[in-house]
Short mmCIF file of N, CA and C in Angstrom, two decimals:
data_model
loop_
_atom_site.label_atom_id
_atom_site.label_comp_id
_atom_site.label_asym_id
_atom_site.label_seq_id
_atom_site.Cartn_x
_atom_site.Cartn_y
_atom_site.Cartn_z
N UNK A 700 -170.31 9.44 62.52
CA UNK A 700 -168.99 9.63 61.99
C UNK A 700 -168.51 11.04 62.34
N UNK A 701 -167.23 11.16 62.62
CA UNK A 701 -166.61 12.44 62.93
C UNK A 701 -165.23 12.47 62.28
N UNK A 702 -164.66 13.66 62.17
CA UNK A 702 -163.30 13.78 61.64
C UNK A 702 -162.50 14.74 62.51
N UNK A 703 -161.20 14.54 62.48
CA UNK A 703 -160.26 15.45 63.13
C UNK A 703 -159.03 15.53 62.23
N UNK A 704 -158.41 16.70 62.20
CA UNK A 704 -157.17 16.89 61.43
C UNK A 704 -155.98 16.79 62.37
N UNK A 705 -155.03 15.93 62.04
CA UNK A 705 -153.78 15.84 62.78
C UNK A 705 -152.74 16.69 62.07
N UNK A 706 -152.08 17.57 62.82
CA UNK A 706 -151.08 18.48 62.26
C UNK A 706 -149.68 17.99 62.57
N UNK A 707 -148.69 18.40 61.75
CA UNK A 707 -147.31 18.00 62.02
C UNK A 707 -146.80 18.61 63.31
N UNK A 708 -145.98 17.81 64.04
CA UNK A 708 -145.43 18.27 65.31
C UNK A 708 -143.92 18.06 65.43
N UNK A 709 -143.30 17.44 64.42
CA UNK A 709 -141.87 17.20 64.51
C UNK A 709 -141.26 16.87 63.17
N UNK A 710 -139.96 17.10 63.06
CA UNK A 710 -139.21 16.77 61.85
C UNK A 710 -138.65 15.36 61.96
N UNK A 711 -138.68 14.64 60.86
CA UNK A 711 -138.02 13.34 60.76
C UNK A 711 -136.79 13.49 59.87
N UNK A 712 -136.98 14.12 58.69
CA UNK A 712 -135.84 14.35 57.78
C UNK A 712 -136.19 15.45 56.78
N UNK A 713 -135.15 15.97 56.15
CA UNK A 713 -135.29 16.95 55.08
C UNK A 713 -134.09 16.77 54.16
N UNK A 714 -134.15 15.72 53.32
CA UNK A 714 -133.02 15.41 52.47
C UNK A 714 -133.47 14.60 51.25
N UNK A 715 -133.06 14.99 50.06
CA UNK A 715 -132.45 16.26 49.70
C UNK A 715 -133.38 17.40 50.13
N UNK A 716 -132.78 18.43 50.67
CA UNK A 716 -133.49 19.44 51.44
C UNK A 716 -134.34 20.40 50.62
N UNK A 717 -135.57 20.57 51.11
CA UNK A 717 -136.40 21.70 50.71
C UNK A 717 -135.78 22.93 51.40
N UNK A 718 -136.03 24.12 50.86
CA UNK A 718 -135.59 25.36 51.49
C UNK A 718 -136.69 25.83 52.43
N UNK A 719 -136.33 26.19 53.64
CA UNK A 719 -137.30 26.70 54.61
C UNK A 719 -137.35 28.22 54.52
N UNK A 720 -138.57 28.76 54.49
CA UNK A 720 -138.73 30.21 54.36
C UNK A 720 -138.15 30.95 55.56
N UNK A 721 -138.33 30.41 56.75
CA UNK A 721 -137.77 30.95 57.99
C UNK A 721 -137.54 29.78 58.94
N UNK A 722 -136.72 29.99 59.94
CA UNK A 722 -136.53 28.99 60.97
C UNK A 722 -135.76 27.77 60.49
N UNK A 723 -135.77 26.74 61.35
CA UNK A 723 -135.01 25.52 61.03
C UNK A 723 -135.85 24.26 61.11
N UNK A 724 -137.16 24.39 61.38
CA UNK A 724 -138.03 23.22 61.53
C UNK A 724 -139.01 23.13 60.36
N UNK A 725 -138.96 22.02 59.63
CA UNK A 725 -139.87 21.81 58.51
C UNK A 725 -141.31 21.80 59.01
N UNK A 726 -141.58 21.03 60.08
CA UNK A 726 -142.97 20.89 60.54
C UNK A 726 -143.59 22.24 60.87
N UNK A 727 -142.80 23.18 61.39
CA UNK A 727 -143.33 24.50 61.75
C UNK A 727 -143.70 25.32 60.52
N UNK A 728 -143.19 24.97 59.37
CA UNK A 728 -143.56 25.64 58.12
C UNK A 728 -144.81 25.02 57.51
N UNK A 729 -145.18 23.81 57.99
CA UNK A 729 -146.28 23.05 57.38
C UNK A 729 -147.49 22.88 58.29
N UNK A 730 -147.50 23.52 59.46
CA UNK A 730 -148.57 23.25 60.41
C UNK A 730 -149.68 24.31 60.44
N UNK A 731 -149.62 25.27 59.52
CA UNK A 731 -150.71 26.24 59.45
C UNK A 731 -150.98 26.59 57.99
N UNK A 732 -152.25 26.76 57.69
CA UNK A 732 -152.68 26.98 56.32
C UNK A 732 -152.44 28.41 55.88
N UNK A 733 -152.08 28.57 54.63
CA UNK A 733 -151.99 29.88 54.00
C UNK A 733 -152.92 29.85 52.80
N UNK A 734 -153.94 30.68 52.81
CA UNK A 734 -154.92 30.67 51.73
C UNK A 734 -154.76 31.85 50.79
N UNK A 735 -153.77 32.69 51.04
CA UNK A 735 -153.58 33.88 50.21
C UNK A 735 -152.69 33.62 49.01
N UNK A 736 -152.18 34.70 48.47
CA UNK A 736 -151.32 34.67 47.28
C UNK A 736 -149.99 33.99 47.63
N UNK A 737 -149.53 33.11 46.76
CA UNK A 737 -148.31 32.34 47.00
C UNK A 737 -147.13 33.25 47.31
N UNK A 738 -146.97 34.32 46.56
CA UNK A 738 -145.83 35.21 46.74
C UNK A 738 -145.78 35.90 48.09
N UNK A 739 -146.90 35.97 48.81
CA UNK A 739 -146.94 36.61 50.12
C UNK A 739 -146.84 35.63 51.28
N UNK A 740 -146.77 34.35 50.98
CA UNK A 740 -146.68 33.31 52.01
C UNK A 740 -145.28 33.32 52.62
N UNK A 741 -145.20 33.59 53.92
CA UNK A 741 -143.88 33.68 54.57
C UNK A 741 -143.55 32.44 55.41
N UNK A 742 -144.40 31.42 55.41
CA UNK A 742 -144.14 30.21 56.18
C UNK A 742 -144.38 29.00 55.30
N UNK A 743 -143.31 28.49 54.67
CA UNK A 743 -143.45 27.38 53.74
C UNK A 743 -142.11 26.69 53.55
N UNK A 744 -142.15 25.58 52.83
CA UNK A 744 -140.94 24.96 52.31
C UNK A 744 -141.01 25.14 50.80
N UNK A 745 -139.86 25.35 50.16
CA UNK A 745 -139.88 25.62 48.73
C UNK A 745 -138.72 24.91 48.03
N UNK A 746 -138.87 24.79 46.70
CA UNK A 746 -137.82 24.16 45.90
C UNK A 746 -137.89 24.67 44.47
N UNK A 747 -136.74 24.72 43.84
CA UNK A 747 -136.66 25.12 42.44
C UNK A 747 -136.23 23.96 41.54
N UNK A 748 -136.18 22.76 42.11
CA UNK A 748 -135.84 21.56 41.33
C UNK A 748 -136.53 20.36 41.96
N UNK A 749 -136.80 19.38 41.15
CA UNK A 749 -137.45 18.17 41.66
C UNK A 749 -136.48 17.36 42.51
N UNK A 750 -137.03 16.38 43.23
CA UNK A 750 -136.22 15.48 44.04
C UNK A 750 -136.17 15.81 45.51
N UNK A 751 -136.70 16.95 45.92
CA UNK A 751 -136.65 17.35 47.33
C UNK A 751 -137.63 16.50 48.15
N UNK A 752 -137.20 16.10 49.35
CA UNK A 752 -138.02 15.25 50.22
C UNK A 752 -137.94 15.73 51.66
N UNK A 753 -139.11 15.86 52.27
CA UNK A 753 -139.18 16.17 53.70
C UNK A 753 -140.13 15.19 54.34
N UNK A 754 -139.82 14.78 55.56
CA UNK A 754 -140.68 13.86 56.30
C UNK A 754 -140.94 14.43 57.68
N UNK A 755 -142.24 14.49 58.05
CA UNK A 755 -142.64 15.05 59.34
C UNK A 755 -143.51 14.05 60.10
N UNK A 756 -143.47 14.18 61.44
CA UNK A 756 -144.32 13.36 62.30
C UNK A 756 -145.53 14.19 62.73
N UNK A 757 -146.54 13.53 63.29
CA UNK A 757 -147.82 14.17 63.57
C UNK A 757 -148.25 13.99 65.01
N UNK A 758 -149.18 14.85 65.41
CA UNK A 758 -149.78 14.77 66.75
C UNK A 758 -150.48 13.43 66.92
N UNK A 759 -150.59 12.99 68.16
CA UNK A 759 -151.33 11.76 68.45
C UNK A 759 -152.82 11.98 68.27
N UNK A 760 -153.52 10.91 67.97
CA UNK A 760 -154.97 10.90 67.85
C UNK A 760 -155.54 10.68 69.25
N UNK A 761 -156.22 11.68 69.78
CA UNK A 761 -156.67 11.62 71.17
C UNK A 761 -158.19 11.58 71.32
N UNK A 762 -158.91 11.49 70.22
CA UNK A 762 -160.37 11.50 70.28
C UNK A 762 -160.90 10.18 70.83
N UNK A 763 -161.95 10.25 71.62
CA UNK A 763 -162.63 9.06 72.10
C UNK A 763 -163.38 8.47 70.90
N UNK A 764 -163.19 7.20 70.62
CA UNK A 764 -163.76 6.62 69.41
C UNK A 764 -164.04 5.13 69.59
N UNK A 765 -164.89 4.61 68.69
CA UNK A 765 -165.14 3.17 68.66
C UNK A 765 -164.46 2.50 67.49
N UNK A 766 -164.13 3.28 66.43
CA UNK A 766 -163.43 2.74 65.26
C UNK A 766 -162.78 3.88 64.50
N UNK A 767 -161.66 3.57 63.84
CA UNK A 767 -161.02 4.51 62.93
C UNK A 767 -161.37 4.03 61.53
N UNK A 768 -162.11 4.86 60.79
CA UNK A 768 -162.60 4.46 59.47
C UNK A 768 -161.61 4.69 58.34
N UNK A 769 -160.87 5.80 58.40
CA UNK A 769 -159.93 6.08 57.33
C UNK A 769 -158.92 7.15 57.73
N UNK A 770 -157.82 7.16 56.99
CA UNK A 770 -156.77 8.16 57.13
C UNK A 770 -156.54 8.73 55.74
N UNK A 771 -156.57 10.07 55.64
CA UNK A 771 -156.39 10.74 54.36
C UNK A 771 -155.29 11.78 54.48
N UNK A 772 -154.29 11.71 53.60
CA UNK A 772 -153.22 12.71 53.56
C UNK A 772 -153.71 13.91 52.74
N UNK A 773 -153.32 15.11 53.20
CA UNK A 773 -153.66 16.34 52.49
C UNK A 773 -152.43 17.25 52.48
N UNK A 774 -152.13 17.83 51.32
CA UNK A 774 -151.08 18.83 51.22
C UNK A 774 -151.66 20.07 50.55
N UNK A 775 -151.02 21.20 50.77
CA UNK A 775 -151.42 22.45 50.11
C UNK A 775 -150.15 23.07 49.57
N UNK A 776 -150.08 23.19 48.24
CA UNK A 776 -148.86 23.65 47.59
C UNK A 776 -149.19 24.40 46.31
N UNK A 777 -148.21 25.09 45.80
CA UNK A 777 -148.41 25.81 44.56
C UNK A 777 -147.11 26.28 43.94
N UNK A 778 -147.23 26.73 42.72
CA UNK A 778 -146.11 27.29 41.96
C UNK A 778 -146.73 28.39 41.10
N UNK A 779 -146.34 29.64 41.33
CA UNK A 779 -146.97 30.71 40.56
C UNK A 779 -146.15 31.15 39.36
N UNK A 780 -145.18 30.32 38.95
CA UNK A 780 -144.40 30.62 37.75
C UNK A 780 -145.24 30.39 36.50
N UNK A 781 -145.36 31.41 35.67
CA UNK A 781 -146.19 31.32 34.46
C UNK A 781 -145.82 30.09 33.63
N UNK A 782 -146.83 29.27 33.35
CA UNK A 782 -146.65 28.09 32.51
C UNK A 782 -145.95 26.93 33.19
N UNK A 783 -145.71 27.01 34.50
CA UNK A 783 -144.98 25.95 35.21
C UNK A 783 -145.95 24.93 35.81
N UNK A 784 -145.40 23.80 36.21
CA UNK A 784 -146.20 22.76 36.84
C UNK A 784 -145.33 21.97 37.80
N UNK A 785 -145.99 21.18 38.64
CA UNK A 785 -145.28 20.34 39.60
C UNK A 785 -146.16 19.16 39.97
N UNK A 786 -145.55 18.19 40.61
CA UNK A 786 -146.29 17.06 41.17
C UNK A 786 -145.64 16.69 42.49
N UNK A 787 -146.47 16.48 43.50
CA UNK A 787 -145.99 15.98 44.79
C UNK A 787 -146.33 14.51 44.90
N UNK A 788 -145.45 13.76 45.50
CA UNK A 788 -145.73 12.37 45.85
C UNK A 788 -145.65 12.28 47.36
N UNK A 789 -146.72 11.79 47.98
CA UNK A 789 -146.71 11.65 49.43
C UNK A 789 -146.63 10.18 49.81
N UNK A 790 -146.04 9.96 50.96
CA UNK A 790 -146.02 8.63 51.57
C UNK A 790 -146.68 8.74 52.93
N UNK A 791 -147.56 7.78 53.21
CA UNK A 791 -148.10 7.62 54.56
C UNK A 791 -147.25 6.55 55.22
N UNK A 792 -146.63 6.93 56.33
CA UNK A 792 -145.68 6.06 57.02
C UNK A 792 -146.17 5.85 58.46
N UNK A 793 -146.07 4.62 58.94
CA UNK A 793 -146.37 4.33 60.34
C UNK A 793 -145.46 3.20 60.80
N UNK A 794 -144.95 3.33 62.00
CA UNK A 794 -144.05 2.29 62.52
C UNK A 794 -142.79 2.15 61.70
N UNK A 795 -142.39 3.21 61.01
CA UNK A 795 -141.19 3.18 60.19
C UNK A 795 -141.38 2.54 58.83
N UNK A 796 -142.59 2.05 58.54
CA UNK A 796 -142.87 1.41 57.26
C UNK A 796 -143.78 2.26 56.40
N UNK A 797 -143.49 2.33 55.11
CA UNK A 797 -144.35 3.03 54.18
C UNK A 797 -145.59 2.19 53.94
N UNK A 798 -146.75 2.77 54.25
CA UNK A 798 -148.01 2.07 54.04
C UNK A 798 -148.59 2.37 52.66
N UNK A 799 -148.50 3.63 52.23
CA UNK A 799 -149.07 4.04 50.94
C UNK A 799 -148.19 5.13 50.33
N UNK A 800 -148.09 5.10 49.00
CA UNK A 800 -147.42 6.14 48.22
C UNK A 800 -148.39 6.57 47.15
N UNK A 801 -148.57 7.90 47.01
CA UNK A 801 -149.53 8.40 46.03
C UNK A 801 -149.07 9.74 45.48
N UNK A 802 -149.22 9.92 44.16
CA UNK A 802 -148.88 11.17 43.51
C UNK A 802 -150.10 12.08 43.41
N UNK A 803 -149.85 13.37 43.46
CA UNK A 803 -150.93 14.36 43.41
C UNK A 803 -151.49 14.55 42.01
N UNK A 804 -150.76 14.08 41.00
CA UNK A 804 -151.11 14.43 39.63
C UNK A 804 -150.49 15.78 39.33
N UNK A 805 -150.36 16.11 38.06
CA UNK A 805 -149.73 17.36 37.67
C UNK A 805 -150.57 18.55 38.13
N UNK A 806 -149.92 19.47 38.83
CA UNK A 806 -150.55 20.69 39.32
C UNK A 806 -150.02 21.85 38.48
N UNK A 807 -150.91 22.61 37.87
CA UNK A 807 -150.51 23.73 37.02
C UNK A 807 -150.32 25.00 37.84
N UNK A 808 -149.55 25.93 37.29
CA UNK A 808 -149.28 27.19 37.97
C UNK A 808 -150.57 27.91 38.33
N UNK A 809 -150.50 28.61 39.47
CA UNK A 809 -151.65 29.34 39.97
C UNK A 809 -151.14 30.43 40.91
N UNK A 810 -151.92 31.48 41.10
CA UNK A 810 -151.54 32.54 42.01
C UNK A 810 -151.72 32.15 43.47
N UNK A 811 -152.48 31.09 43.73
CA UNK A 811 -152.70 30.65 45.10
C UNK A 811 -152.36 29.16 45.22
N UNK A 812 -152.12 28.75 46.44
CA UNK A 812 -151.84 27.33 46.68
C UNK A 812 -153.09 26.51 46.38
N UNK A 813 -152.86 25.26 45.99
CA UNK A 813 -153.96 24.34 45.73
C UNK A 813 -153.88 23.19 46.72
N UNK A 814 -155.06 22.74 47.13
CA UNK A 814 -155.13 21.62 48.06
C UNK A 814 -155.11 20.31 47.28
N UNK A 815 -154.23 19.41 47.69
CA UNK A 815 -154.16 18.06 47.12
C UNK A 815 -154.66 17.10 48.19
N UNK A 816 -155.83 16.52 47.95
CA UNK A 816 -156.39 15.54 48.89
C UNK A 816 -156.20 14.16 48.28
N UNK A 817 -155.49 13.32 48.98
CA UNK A 817 -155.14 11.99 48.47
C UNK A 817 -156.23 10.99 48.86
N UNK A 818 -156.10 9.77 48.44
CA UNK A 818 -157.10 8.73 48.67
C UNK A 818 -157.30 8.45 50.16
N UNK A 819 -158.56 8.37 50.56
CA UNK A 819 -158.89 7.97 51.94
C UNK A 819 -158.55 6.49 52.08
N UNK A 820 -157.64 6.17 52.99
CA UNK A 820 -157.18 4.79 53.18
C UNK A 820 -157.93 4.19 54.36
N UNK A 821 -158.72 3.15 54.07
CA UNK A 821 -159.57 2.54 55.09
C UNK A 821 -158.88 1.44 55.89
N UNK A 822 -157.70 1.04 55.43
CA UNK A 822 -156.92 0.01 56.15
C UNK A 822 -155.45 0.40 56.09
N UNK A 823 -154.66 -0.26 56.91
CA UNK A 823 -153.22 0.00 56.89
C UNK A 823 -152.50 -0.74 55.76
N UNK A 824 -153.10 -1.82 55.29
CA UNK A 824 -152.41 -2.66 54.30
C UNK A 824 -153.35 -3.32 53.30
N UNK A 825 -154.56 -2.87 53.21
CA UNK A 825 -155.54 -3.48 52.31
C UNK A 825 -156.52 -4.38 53.03
N UNK A 826 -156.19 -4.78 54.28
CA UNK A 826 -157.12 -5.64 55.01
C UNK A 826 -157.14 -5.40 56.52
N UNK A 827 -156.12 -4.77 57.08
CA UNK A 827 -156.04 -4.57 58.52
C UNK A 827 -156.58 -3.18 58.91
N UNK A 828 -157.54 -3.17 59.82
CA UNK A 828 -158.13 -1.90 60.25
C UNK A 828 -157.10 -1.04 60.97
N UNK A 829 -157.27 0.27 60.87
CA UNK A 829 -156.42 1.21 61.61
C UNK A 829 -156.67 1.05 63.11
N UNK A 830 -155.62 1.20 63.91
CA UNK A 830 -155.79 1.25 65.36
C UNK A 830 -155.01 2.45 65.90
N UNK A 831 -155.13 2.68 67.19
CA UNK A 831 -154.47 3.84 67.79
C UNK A 831 -152.96 3.85 67.57
N UNK A 832 -152.32 2.69 67.70
CA UNK A 832 -150.88 2.64 67.53
C UNK A 832 -150.47 3.09 66.13
N UNK A 833 -151.21 2.65 65.11
CA UNK A 833 -150.91 3.05 63.72
C UNK A 833 -151.04 4.56 63.56
N UNK A 834 -152.13 5.11 64.06
CA UNK A 834 -152.42 6.53 63.86
C UNK A 834 -151.52 7.40 64.74
N UNK A 835 -151.18 6.94 65.93
CA UNK A 835 -150.31 7.73 66.80
C UNK A 835 -148.87 7.78 66.30
N UNK A 836 -148.52 6.95 65.35
CA UNK A 836 -147.15 6.91 64.82
C UNK A 836 -147.10 7.41 63.37
N UNK A 837 -148.10 8.17 62.94
CA UNK A 837 -148.15 8.62 61.55
C UNK A 837 -147.04 9.61 61.21
N UNK A 838 -146.50 9.42 60.02
CA UNK A 838 -145.55 10.35 59.43
C UNK A 838 -145.94 10.54 57.97
N UNK A 839 -145.57 11.68 57.40
CA UNK A 839 -145.82 11.93 55.99
C UNK A 839 -144.52 12.39 55.34
N UNK A 840 -144.21 11.78 54.18
CA UNK A 840 -143.11 12.26 53.37
C UNK A 840 -143.70 13.04 52.22
N UNK A 841 -143.17 14.23 51.98
CA UNK A 841 -143.59 15.07 50.86
C UNK A 841 -142.41 15.16 49.91
N UNK A 842 -142.60 14.63 48.71
CA UNK A 842 -141.54 14.54 47.70
C UNK A 842 -141.96 15.36 46.49
N UNK A 843 -141.16 16.32 46.10
CA UNK A 843 -141.41 17.07 44.87
C UNK A 843 -140.91 16.20 43.72
N UNK A 844 -141.81 15.40 43.17
CA UNK A 844 -141.40 14.39 42.20
C UNK A 844 -141.21 14.94 40.79
N UNK A 845 -141.96 15.96 40.39
CA UNK A 845 -141.70 16.63 39.12
C UNK A 845 -141.84 18.13 39.32
N UNK A 846 -141.05 18.87 38.55
CA UNK A 846 -141.01 20.33 38.69
C UNK A 846 -140.51 20.89 37.35
N UNK A 847 -141.33 21.71 36.70
CA UNK A 847 -140.94 22.21 35.38
C UNK A 847 -140.18 23.52 35.42
N UNK A 848 -140.25 24.25 36.53
CA UNK A 848 -139.54 25.52 36.64
C UNK A 848 -140.19 26.40 37.69
N UNK A 849 -139.63 27.58 37.90
CA UNK A 849 -140.16 28.48 38.91
C UNK A 849 -139.85 27.94 40.30
N UNK A 850 -140.66 28.34 41.28
CA UNK A 850 -140.49 27.88 42.66
C UNK A 850 -141.78 27.23 43.13
N UNK A 851 -141.69 25.99 43.55
CA UNK A 851 -142.83 25.29 44.14
C UNK A 851 -142.74 25.45 45.65
N UNK A 852 -143.87 25.84 46.24
CA UNK A 852 -143.94 26.03 47.69
C UNK A 852 -145.02 25.13 48.26
N UNK A 853 -144.69 24.48 49.36
CA UNK A 853 -145.66 23.70 50.12
C UNK A 853 -145.85 24.41 51.45
N UNK A 854 -147.10 24.70 51.81
CA UNK A 854 -147.37 25.52 52.98
C UNK A 854 -148.13 24.79 54.09
N UNK A 855 -148.69 23.61 53.78
CA UNK A 855 -149.56 22.97 54.77
C UNK A 855 -149.64 21.49 54.46
N UNK A 856 -149.68 20.67 55.50
CA UNK A 856 -149.98 19.25 55.34
C UNK A 856 -150.65 18.76 56.61
N UNK A 857 -151.50 17.79 56.45
CA UNK A 857 -152.18 17.21 57.62
C UNK A 857 -152.81 15.88 57.21
N UNK A 858 -153.26 15.14 58.22
CA UNK A 858 -154.02 13.92 58.00
C UNK A 858 -155.43 14.15 58.50
N UNK A 859 -156.41 13.72 57.72
CA UNK A 859 -157.80 13.71 58.17
C UNK A 859 -158.07 12.31 58.71
N UNK A 860 -158.45 12.23 59.97
CA UNK A 860 -158.81 10.96 60.59
C UNK A 860 -160.33 10.92 60.68
N UNK A 861 -160.92 9.96 60.00
CA UNK A 861 -162.38 9.76 60.04
C UNK A 861 -162.62 8.62 61.03
N UNK A 862 -163.48 8.87 62.00
CA UNK A 862 -163.69 7.88 63.05
C UNK A 862 -165.15 7.86 63.49
N UNK A 863 -165.52 6.77 64.15
CA UNK A 863 -166.86 6.64 64.74
C UNK A 863 -166.78 7.03 66.20
N UNK A 864 -167.77 7.78 66.63
CA UNK A 864 -167.88 8.13 68.04
C UNK A 864 -168.25 6.89 68.83
N UNK A 865 -167.86 6.82 70.09
CA UNK A 865 -168.22 5.64 70.89
C UNK A 865 -169.73 5.57 71.08
N UNK A 866 -170.21 4.35 71.17
CA UNK A 866 -171.64 4.13 71.40
C UNK A 866 -171.88 4.27 72.89
N UNK A 867 -172.78 5.18 73.24
CA UNK A 867 -173.08 5.40 74.66
C UNK A 867 -174.01 4.31 75.16
N UNK A 868 -173.73 3.84 76.35
CA UNK A 868 -174.61 2.85 76.96
C UNK A 868 -175.87 3.55 77.43
N UNK A 869 -177.01 2.94 77.20
CA UNK A 869 -178.27 3.54 77.62
C UNK A 869 -178.60 3.01 79.00
N UNK A 870 -178.38 3.86 79.99
CA UNK A 870 -178.65 3.48 81.37
C UNK A 870 -179.94 4.07 81.90
N UNK A 871 -180.74 4.60 81.00
CA UNK A 871 -181.99 5.23 81.45
C UNK A 871 -182.99 4.16 81.86
N UNK A 872 -183.84 4.50 82.79
CA UNK A 872 -184.88 3.61 83.27
C UNK A 872 -186.13 3.84 82.44
N UNK A 873 -186.69 2.78 81.92
CA UNK A 873 -187.89 2.91 81.12
C UNK A 873 -189.02 3.45 81.97
N UNK A 874 -189.74 4.46 81.44
CA UNK A 874 -190.85 5.07 82.13
C UNK A 874 -191.87 4.00 82.45
N UNK A 875 -192.25 3.94 83.67
CA UNK A 875 -193.28 2.97 84.08
C UNK A 875 -192.72 1.81 84.87
N UNK A 876 -191.40 1.57 84.78
CA UNK A 876 -190.86 0.44 85.52
C UNK A 876 -190.66 0.76 86.99
N UNK A 877 -190.77 2.02 87.36
CA UNK A 877 -190.58 2.39 88.76
C UNK A 877 -191.90 2.50 89.52
N UNK A 878 -192.96 2.05 88.94
CA UNK A 878 -194.27 2.15 89.63
C UNK A 878 -194.53 0.94 90.47
#
């Protein structure tokens, strides 16, 4: 088993809009991790009210593999307002269809961003295995579903793709057969 992280590479939508810290591309604010203090993070999307939604597309899955075992959405967000909380709801989207929707649970205020790792999804619909087409068309919607106050910032999102390496054919000659 092996894993690879797919990072965002394009914007699909930003409506109702999150505020971008710099630039005009949502995906560019979400494609690199910030592990420091929230207040010093200069590359993020932020909001001061619930209801904000952004959707980004991801890099293609290019690893040589024999099977795709699971897809897991991950976000990294925080709100450093004293006594504040928030919840993100993510959607895993492929082929224009929402495959899964999951909430992060209530996240309490903290001085640093917290990682929200969602359920590892082993199928696209409960019974169909993932294939390259599904994974190459992945999109994630990040929705600030609840927000008690302060400023919530999201700084990173990605998909973890868990896959099996291809089985190598054994072309070696058994010792002794060449005598």
